[in-house]
Backbone as CSV, one residue per row, in Angstrom:
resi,resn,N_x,N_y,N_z,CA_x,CA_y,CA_z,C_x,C_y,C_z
1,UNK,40.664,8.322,5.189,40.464,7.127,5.985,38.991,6.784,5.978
2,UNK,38.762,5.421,5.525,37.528,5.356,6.144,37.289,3.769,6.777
3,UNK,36.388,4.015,8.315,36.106,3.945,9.431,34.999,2.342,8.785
4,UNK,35.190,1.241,9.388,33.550,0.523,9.104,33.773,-0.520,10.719
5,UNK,32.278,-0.307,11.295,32.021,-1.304,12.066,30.728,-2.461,11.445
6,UNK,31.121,-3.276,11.119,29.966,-3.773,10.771,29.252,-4.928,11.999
7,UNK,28.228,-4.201,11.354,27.053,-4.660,12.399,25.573,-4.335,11.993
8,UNK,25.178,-5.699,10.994,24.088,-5.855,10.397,22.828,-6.084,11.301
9,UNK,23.136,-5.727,12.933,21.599,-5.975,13.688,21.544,-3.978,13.579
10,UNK,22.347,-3.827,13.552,21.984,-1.874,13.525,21.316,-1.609,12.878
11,UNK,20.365,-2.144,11.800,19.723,-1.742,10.412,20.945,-1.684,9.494
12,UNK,21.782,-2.030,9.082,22.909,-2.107,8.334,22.081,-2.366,6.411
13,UNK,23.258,-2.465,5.911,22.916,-2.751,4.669,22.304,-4.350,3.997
14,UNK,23.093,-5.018,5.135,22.360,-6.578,4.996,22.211,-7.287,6.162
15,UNK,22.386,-8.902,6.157,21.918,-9.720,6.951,23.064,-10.404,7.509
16,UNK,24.518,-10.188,7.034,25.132,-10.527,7.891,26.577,-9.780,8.166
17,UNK,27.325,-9.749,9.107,28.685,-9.137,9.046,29.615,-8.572,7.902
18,UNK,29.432,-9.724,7.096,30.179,-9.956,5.644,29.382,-8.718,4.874
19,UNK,28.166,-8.455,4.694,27.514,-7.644,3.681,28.315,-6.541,4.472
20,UNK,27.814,-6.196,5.346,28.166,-4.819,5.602,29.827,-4.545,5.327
21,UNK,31.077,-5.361,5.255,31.882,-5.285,4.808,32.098,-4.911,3.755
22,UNK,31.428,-5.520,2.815,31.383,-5.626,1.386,31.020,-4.656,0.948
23,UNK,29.486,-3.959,1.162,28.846,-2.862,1.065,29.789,-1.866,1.499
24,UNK,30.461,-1.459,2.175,31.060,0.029,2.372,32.307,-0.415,1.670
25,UNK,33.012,-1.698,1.000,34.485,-1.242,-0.010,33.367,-1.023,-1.252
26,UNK,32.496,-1.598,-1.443,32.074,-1.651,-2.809,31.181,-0.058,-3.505
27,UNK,31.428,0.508,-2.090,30.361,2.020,-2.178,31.817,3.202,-2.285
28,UNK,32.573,2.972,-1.259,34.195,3.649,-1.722,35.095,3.025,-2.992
29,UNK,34.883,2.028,-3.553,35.661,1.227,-4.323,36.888,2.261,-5.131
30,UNK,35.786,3.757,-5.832,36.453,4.298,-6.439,37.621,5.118,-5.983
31,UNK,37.168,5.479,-4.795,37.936,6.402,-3.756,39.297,5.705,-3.547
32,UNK,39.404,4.197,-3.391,39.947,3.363,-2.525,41.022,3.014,-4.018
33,UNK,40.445,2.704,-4.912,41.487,2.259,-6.398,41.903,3.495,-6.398
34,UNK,41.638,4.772,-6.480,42.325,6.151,-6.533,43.262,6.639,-6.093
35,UNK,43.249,6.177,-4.769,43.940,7.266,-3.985,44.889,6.515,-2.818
36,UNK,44.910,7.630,-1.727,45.792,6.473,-0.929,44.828,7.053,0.379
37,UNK,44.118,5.592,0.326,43.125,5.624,1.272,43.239,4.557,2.058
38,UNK,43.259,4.575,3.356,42.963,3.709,4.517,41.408,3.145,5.044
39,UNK,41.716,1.863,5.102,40.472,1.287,5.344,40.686,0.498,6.849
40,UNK,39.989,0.817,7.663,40.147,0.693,9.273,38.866,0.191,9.691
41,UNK,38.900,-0.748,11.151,38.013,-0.872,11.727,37.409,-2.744,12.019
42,UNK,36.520,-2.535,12.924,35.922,-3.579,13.306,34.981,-4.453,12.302
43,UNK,35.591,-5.348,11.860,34.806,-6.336,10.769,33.855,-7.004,11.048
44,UNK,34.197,-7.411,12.322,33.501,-8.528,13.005,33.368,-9.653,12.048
45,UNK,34.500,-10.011,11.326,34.633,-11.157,10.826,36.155,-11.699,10.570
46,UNK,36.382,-12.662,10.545,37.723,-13.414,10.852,38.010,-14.642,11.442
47,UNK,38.916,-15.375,12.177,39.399,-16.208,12.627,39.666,-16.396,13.859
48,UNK,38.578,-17.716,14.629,39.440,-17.542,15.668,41.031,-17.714,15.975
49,UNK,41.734,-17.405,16.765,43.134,-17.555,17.196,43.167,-19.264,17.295
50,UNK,44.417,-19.573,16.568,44.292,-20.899,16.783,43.545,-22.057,15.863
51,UNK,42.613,-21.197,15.359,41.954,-22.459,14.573,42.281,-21.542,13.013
52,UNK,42.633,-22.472,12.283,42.735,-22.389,10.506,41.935,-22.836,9.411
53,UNK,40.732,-23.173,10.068,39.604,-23.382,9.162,39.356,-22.505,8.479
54,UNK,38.946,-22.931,6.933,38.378,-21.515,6.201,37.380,-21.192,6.449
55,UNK,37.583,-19.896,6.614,36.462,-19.189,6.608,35.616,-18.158,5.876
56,UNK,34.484,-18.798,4.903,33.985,-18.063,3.573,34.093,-16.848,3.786
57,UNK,33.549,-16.157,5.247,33.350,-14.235,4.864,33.949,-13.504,4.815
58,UNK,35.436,-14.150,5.372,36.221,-13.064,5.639,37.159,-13.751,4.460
59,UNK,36.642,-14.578,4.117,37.774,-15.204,1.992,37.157,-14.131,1.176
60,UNK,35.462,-14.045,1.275,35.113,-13.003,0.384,35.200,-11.588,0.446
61,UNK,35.592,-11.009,2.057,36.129,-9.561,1.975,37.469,-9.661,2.000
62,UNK,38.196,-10.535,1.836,39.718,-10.112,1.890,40.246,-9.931,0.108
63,UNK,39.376,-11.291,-0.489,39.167,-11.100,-2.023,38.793,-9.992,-2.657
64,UNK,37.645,-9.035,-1.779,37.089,-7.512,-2.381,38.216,-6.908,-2.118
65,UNK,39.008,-6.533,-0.818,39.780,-5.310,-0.758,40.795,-6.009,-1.329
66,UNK,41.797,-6.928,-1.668,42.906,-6.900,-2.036,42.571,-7.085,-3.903
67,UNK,41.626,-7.168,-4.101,40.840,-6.556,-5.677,41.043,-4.971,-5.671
68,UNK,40.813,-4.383,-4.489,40.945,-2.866,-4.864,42.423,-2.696,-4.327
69,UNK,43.384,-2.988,-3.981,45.035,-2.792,-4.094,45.009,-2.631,-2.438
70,UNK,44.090,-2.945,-1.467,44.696,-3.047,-0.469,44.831,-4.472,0.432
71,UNK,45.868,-4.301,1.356,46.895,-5.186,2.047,46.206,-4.613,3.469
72,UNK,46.431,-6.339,4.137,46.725,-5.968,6.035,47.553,-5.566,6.414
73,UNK,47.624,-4.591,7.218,49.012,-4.189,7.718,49.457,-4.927,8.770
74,UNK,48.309,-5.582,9.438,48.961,-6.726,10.253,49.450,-7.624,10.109
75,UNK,49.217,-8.439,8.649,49.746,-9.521,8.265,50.408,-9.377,7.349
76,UNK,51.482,-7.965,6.428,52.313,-7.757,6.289,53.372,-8.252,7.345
77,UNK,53.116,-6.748,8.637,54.231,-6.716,9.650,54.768,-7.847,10.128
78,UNK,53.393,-8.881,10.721,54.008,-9.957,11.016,54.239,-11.003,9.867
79,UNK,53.848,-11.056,8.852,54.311,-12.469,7.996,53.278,-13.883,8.104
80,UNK,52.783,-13.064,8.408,51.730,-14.738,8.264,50.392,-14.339,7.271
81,UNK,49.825,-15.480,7.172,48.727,-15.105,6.008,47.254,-15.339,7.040
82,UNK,46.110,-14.977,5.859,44.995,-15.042,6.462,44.393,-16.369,7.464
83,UNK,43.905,-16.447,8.949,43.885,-17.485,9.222,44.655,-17.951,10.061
84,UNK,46.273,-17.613,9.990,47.214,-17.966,10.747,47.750,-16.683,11.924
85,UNK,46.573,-15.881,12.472,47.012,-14.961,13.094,47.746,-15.033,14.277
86,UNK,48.244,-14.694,14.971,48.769,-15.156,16.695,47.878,-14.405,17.913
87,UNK,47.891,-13.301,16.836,47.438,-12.026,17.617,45.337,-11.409,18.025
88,UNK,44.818,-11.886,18.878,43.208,-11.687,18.974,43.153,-10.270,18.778
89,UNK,42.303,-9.668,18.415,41.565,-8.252,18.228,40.733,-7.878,19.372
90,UNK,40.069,-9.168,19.146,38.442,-9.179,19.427,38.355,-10.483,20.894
91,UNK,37.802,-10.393,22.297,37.854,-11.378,22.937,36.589,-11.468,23.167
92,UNK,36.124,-12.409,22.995,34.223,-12.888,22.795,34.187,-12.785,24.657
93,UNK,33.561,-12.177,24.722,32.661,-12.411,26.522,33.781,-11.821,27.239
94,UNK,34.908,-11.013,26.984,35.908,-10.441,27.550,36.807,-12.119,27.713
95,UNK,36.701,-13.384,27.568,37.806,-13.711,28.027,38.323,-14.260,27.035
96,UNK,39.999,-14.315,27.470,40.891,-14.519,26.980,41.509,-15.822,26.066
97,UNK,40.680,-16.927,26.493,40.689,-18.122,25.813,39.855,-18.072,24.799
98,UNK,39.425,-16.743,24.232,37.977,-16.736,23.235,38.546,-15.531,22.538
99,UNK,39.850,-15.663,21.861,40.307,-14.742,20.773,39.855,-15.031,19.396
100,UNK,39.889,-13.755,18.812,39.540,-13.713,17.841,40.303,-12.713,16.936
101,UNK,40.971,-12.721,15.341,41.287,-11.413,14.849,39.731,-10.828,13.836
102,UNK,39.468,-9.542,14.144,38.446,-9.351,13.420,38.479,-8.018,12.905
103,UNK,39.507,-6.811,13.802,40.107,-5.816,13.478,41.052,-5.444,12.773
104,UNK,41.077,-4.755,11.525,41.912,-4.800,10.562,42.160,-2.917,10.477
105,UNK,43.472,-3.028,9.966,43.980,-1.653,9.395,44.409,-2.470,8.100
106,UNK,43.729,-1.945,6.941,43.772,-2.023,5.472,44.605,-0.716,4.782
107,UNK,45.691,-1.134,3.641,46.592,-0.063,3.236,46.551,-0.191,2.304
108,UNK,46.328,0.453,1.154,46.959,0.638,0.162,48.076,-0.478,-0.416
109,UNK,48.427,-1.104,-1.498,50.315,-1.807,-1.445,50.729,-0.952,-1.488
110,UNK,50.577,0.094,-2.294,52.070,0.990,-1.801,52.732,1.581,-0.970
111,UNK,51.700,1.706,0.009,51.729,2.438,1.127,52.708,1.038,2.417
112,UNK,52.676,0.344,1.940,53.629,-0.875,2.791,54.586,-0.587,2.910
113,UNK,55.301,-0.129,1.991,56.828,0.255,2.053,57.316,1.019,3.159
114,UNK,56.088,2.376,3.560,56.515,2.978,4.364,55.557,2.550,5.944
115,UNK,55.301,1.377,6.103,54.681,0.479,7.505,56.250,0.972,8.541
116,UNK,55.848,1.369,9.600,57.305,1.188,10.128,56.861,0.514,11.570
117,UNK,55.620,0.168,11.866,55.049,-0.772,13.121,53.977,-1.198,13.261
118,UNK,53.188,-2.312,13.474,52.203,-3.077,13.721,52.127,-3.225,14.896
119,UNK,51.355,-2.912,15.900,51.072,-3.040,17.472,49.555,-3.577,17.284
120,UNK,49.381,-4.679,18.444,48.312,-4.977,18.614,48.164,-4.836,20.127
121,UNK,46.513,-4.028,20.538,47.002,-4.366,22.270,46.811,-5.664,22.845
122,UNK,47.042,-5.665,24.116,47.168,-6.805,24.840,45.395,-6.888,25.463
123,UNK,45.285,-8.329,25.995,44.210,-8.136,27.162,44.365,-7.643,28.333
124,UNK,45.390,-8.075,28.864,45.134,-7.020,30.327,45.437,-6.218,30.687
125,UNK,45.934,-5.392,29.011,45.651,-3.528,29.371,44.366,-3.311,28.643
126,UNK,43.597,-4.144,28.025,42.484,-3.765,27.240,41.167,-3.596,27.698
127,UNK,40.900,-5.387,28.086,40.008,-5.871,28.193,39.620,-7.164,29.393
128,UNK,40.824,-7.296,30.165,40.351,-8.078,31.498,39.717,-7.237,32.392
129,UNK,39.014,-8.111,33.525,37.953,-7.214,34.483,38.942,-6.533,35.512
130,UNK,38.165,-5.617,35.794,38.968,-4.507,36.048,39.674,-3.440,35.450
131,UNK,39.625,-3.339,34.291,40.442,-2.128,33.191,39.021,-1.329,32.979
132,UNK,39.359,0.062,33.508,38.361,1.069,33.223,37.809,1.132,31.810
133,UNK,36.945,1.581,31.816,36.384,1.686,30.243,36.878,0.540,29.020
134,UNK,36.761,-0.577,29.911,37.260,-2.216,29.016,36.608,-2.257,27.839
135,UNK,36.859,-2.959,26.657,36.460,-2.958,25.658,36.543,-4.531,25.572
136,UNK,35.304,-5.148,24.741,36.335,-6.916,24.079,36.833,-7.038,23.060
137,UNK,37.878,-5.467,22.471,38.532,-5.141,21.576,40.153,-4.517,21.956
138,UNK,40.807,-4.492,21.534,42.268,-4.291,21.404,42.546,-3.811,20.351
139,UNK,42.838,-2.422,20.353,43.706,-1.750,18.882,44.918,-2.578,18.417
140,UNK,44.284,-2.314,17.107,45.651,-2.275,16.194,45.549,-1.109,15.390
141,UNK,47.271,-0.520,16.107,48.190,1.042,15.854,49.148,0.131,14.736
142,UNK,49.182,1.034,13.687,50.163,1.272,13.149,50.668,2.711,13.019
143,UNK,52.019,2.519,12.683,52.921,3.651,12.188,53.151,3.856,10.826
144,UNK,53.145,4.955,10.460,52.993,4.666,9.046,54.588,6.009,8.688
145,UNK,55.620,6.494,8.360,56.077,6.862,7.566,55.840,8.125,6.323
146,UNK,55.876,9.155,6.836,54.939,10.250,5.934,55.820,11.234,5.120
């Protein structure tokens, strides 16, 4: 498995969200065409909920990983394509009218076959005020079939 938060104010590899995406498939690339490796984590790039505008950074990392044979497992499970998510990840300022998907679990294709659930959490077990140790993030669990 490997883990990426990108976040190019950390000293990261570049100047914006997108590099640092790019930079950690393009540094595993070989690992990732090899094997059956999982690619997880906070992109911090994507779509807001609701709106279907394209959006270049996350056209050019979805173009890198599905170049190296991997798939969303979220947008397998549910059936919709990039852009058309239902589901926020990410809620800008904790609230709820300010979704976003930006969290991805990346699979392998072959490894689809054996997807047996896509869960995304909710906000107000996540991230409304008042939830201990709140995050303005919401997992996405999958099940995977072993």
């Amino acid at each position: 498995m490997i883990g990426i938060y990108a976040n190019p104010l950390l000293g990261g590899s570049g100047e914006r969200y997108e590099d640092e995406v790019l930079a950690t498939l393009s540094a595993w690339a070989e690992e990732i065409r090899g094997g059956d490796v999982v690619v997880a984590g906070d992109l911090n790039i994507g779509h807001a909920i609701g709106d279907e505008t394209e959006n270049a950074w996350i056209s050019r990392a979805h173009a890198a990983w599905t170049g190296l044979g991997l798939l969303s497992s979220y947008h397998d499970a549910y059936s919709v394509d990039l852009g058309a998510e239902d589901h926020a990840t990410h809620f800008h300022r904790y609230r709820r009218e300010a979704g976003w998907h930006i969290d991805f679990v990346l699979l392998p294709s072959a490894r689809l076959a054996d997807l047996r659930s896509v869960e995304v959490g909710d906000h107000s077990t996540w991230t409304a005020a008042g939830v201990p140790a709140r995050s303005d993030h919401v997992p996405v669990i999958i099940e995977l079939k072993i």
